[in-house]
Amino acid sequence: LNLEAARFGLRQGAAIDLEEKKPEGGERWDLDKEADFKEVLDLIAREQPWLVTSSPPCSTFSTLRRLSNYKRDVGVVAEEERLGRQRLHRSLKCCKLQASMGGYYLHEHPKEA
């Protein structure tokens, strides 16, 4: 992806995704970890990208999940919802940081999620 950005004369930046490795090339990102999330916030502040995109997993709050939650263990459902809210809040925190620095953000979260 960064090679394509450079080909079009765009500034290369970090890709932060479950499938992407961290800049040092070691492990993959895990934004459920506080240290990884802090690293992302620091990266946004340091690189000051033109655009930040955020798309937290929406499965936790999907219509299909809500329809089947009553059949599932209450504790499991509660933990999944807590994690889903945390992911959404962290995603929005990245967007707010980007906006506070005068940059743009694109937040993707389906209406029914």
Coordinates of C-alpha atoms in Angstrom, one line a residue:
L1 CA 0.0 0.0 0.0
N2 CA 2.8 2.4 0.9
L3 CA 4.5 1.7 -2.4
E4 CA 1.4 2.7 -4.3
A5 CA 1.2 6.0 -2.3
A6 CA 4.7 6.8 -3.2
R7 CA 4.0 6.0 -6.8
F8 CA 1.3 8.7 -6.9
G9 CA 3.5 11.3 -5.1
L10 CA 1.7 10.9 -1.8
R11 CA 3.4 10.8 1.6
Q12 CA 3.8 7.3 3.0
G13 CA 2.4 6.5 6.4
A14 CA 1.6 3.8 8.8
A15 CA -1.1 1.2 8.3
I16 CA -2.6 0.1 11.5
D17 CA -4.7 -3.0 11.1
L18 CA -4.9 -6.5 12.6
E19 CA -3.2 -7.8 9.5
E20 CA -0.3 -5.2 9.6
K21 CA 2.9 -5.5 11.5
K22 CA 4.1 -2.7 13.6
P23 CA 6.6 -0.3 12.1
E24 CA 9.6 -2.1 13.7
G25 CA 8.4 -5.2 11.8
G26 CA 7.9 -7.5 14.8
E27 CA 4.4 -8.4 16.0
R28 CA 1.0 -7.4 14.5
W29 CA -1.1 -4.6 16.0
D30 CA -3.5 -5.5 18.8
L31 CA -5.4 -2.4 19.7
D32 CA -7.1 -4.3 22.6
K33 CA -3.7 -3.9 24.3
E34 CA -3.3 -0.6 26.1
A35 CA 0.4 -0.3 25.0
D36 CA -0.5 -0.8 21.3
F37 CA -3.3 1.7 21.5
K38 CA -1.0 4.3 23.1
E39 CA 1.5 3.6 20.4
V40 CA -1.1 4.4 17.8
L41 CA -2.0 7.7 19.5
D42 CA 1.7 8.6 19.6
L43 CA 2.1 7.7 16.0
I44 CA -0.8 9.9 14.9
A45 CA 0.5 12.8 16.9
R46 CA 4.0 12.3 15.5
E47 CA 3.2 11.7 11.8
Q48 CA 0.2 14.1 11.7
P49 CA -1.4 12.3 8.7
W50 CA -3.7 14.1 6.4
L51 CA -6.4 11.4 6.8
V52 CA -7.0 8.8 9.6
T53 CA -9.5 6.1 8.8
S54 CA -11.2 4.1 11.6
S55 CA -13.4 1.1 11.3
P56 CA -13.8 -0.8 14.5
P57 CA -15.3 -4.3 14.3
C58 CA -19.1 -4.0 14.1
S59 CA -20.0 -7.6 14.7
T60 CA -20.6 -7.1 18.4
F61 CA -23.5 -4.8 17.7
S62 CA -24.9 -6.3 14.5
T63 CA -28.5 -7.1 14.0
L64 CA -27.8 -10.8 13.7
R65 CA -25.8 -10.8 16.9
R66 CA -28.6 -9.0 18.8
L67 CA -31.1 -11.6 17.5
S68 CA -29.1 -14.5 18.9
N69 CA -27.7 -12.9 22.1
Y70 CA -30.6 -14.3 24.2
K71 CA -29.5 -17.9 23.4
R72 CA -25.9 -17.3 24.5
D73 CA -24.2 -17.1 27.8
V74 CA -25.0 -13.8 29.5
G75 CA -21.4 -13.4 30.7
V76 CA -19.9 -14.0 27.3
V77 CA -22.4 -11.5 25.7
A78 CA -21.6 -8.9 28.3
E79 CA -17.8 -9.3 27.8
E80 CA -18.2 -9.0 24.0
E81 CA -20.3 -5.9 24.4
R82 CA -17.7 -4.3 26.8
L83 CA -14.9 -5.1 24.3
G84 CA -17.0 -3.7 21.4
R85 CA -17.7 -0.5 23.3
Q86 CA -14.0 -0.2 24.1
R87 CA -13.0 -0.7 20.5
L88 CA -15.5 1.9 19.3
H89 CA -14.3 4.4 22.0
R90 CA -10.7 3.9 21.1
S91 CA -11.5 4.4 17.4
L92 CA -13.3 7.6 18.1
K93 CA -10.4 8.8 20.3
C94 CA -8.1 8.5 17.3
C95 CA -10.6 10.5 15.2
K96 CA -10.8 13.2 17.9
L97 CA -7.0 13.4 18.1
Q98 CA -6.8 13.8 14.4
A99 CA -9.5 16.5 14.3
S100 CA -7.8 18.4 17.2
M101 CA -4.6 18.6 15.0
G102 CA -6.6 20.0 12.0
G103 CA -6.5 16.7 10.1
Y104 CA -9.3 14.7 8.5
Y105 CA -10.8 11.4 9.5
L106 CA -13.1 8.9 8.0
H107 CA -15.0 6.8 10.5
E108 CA -16.7 3.7 9.1
H109 CA -19.4 2.1 11.2
P110 CA -22.5 0.6 9.6
K111 CA -25.8 2.1 10.6
E112 CA -27.2 -1.1 11.9
A113 CA -24.1 -1.9 14.0

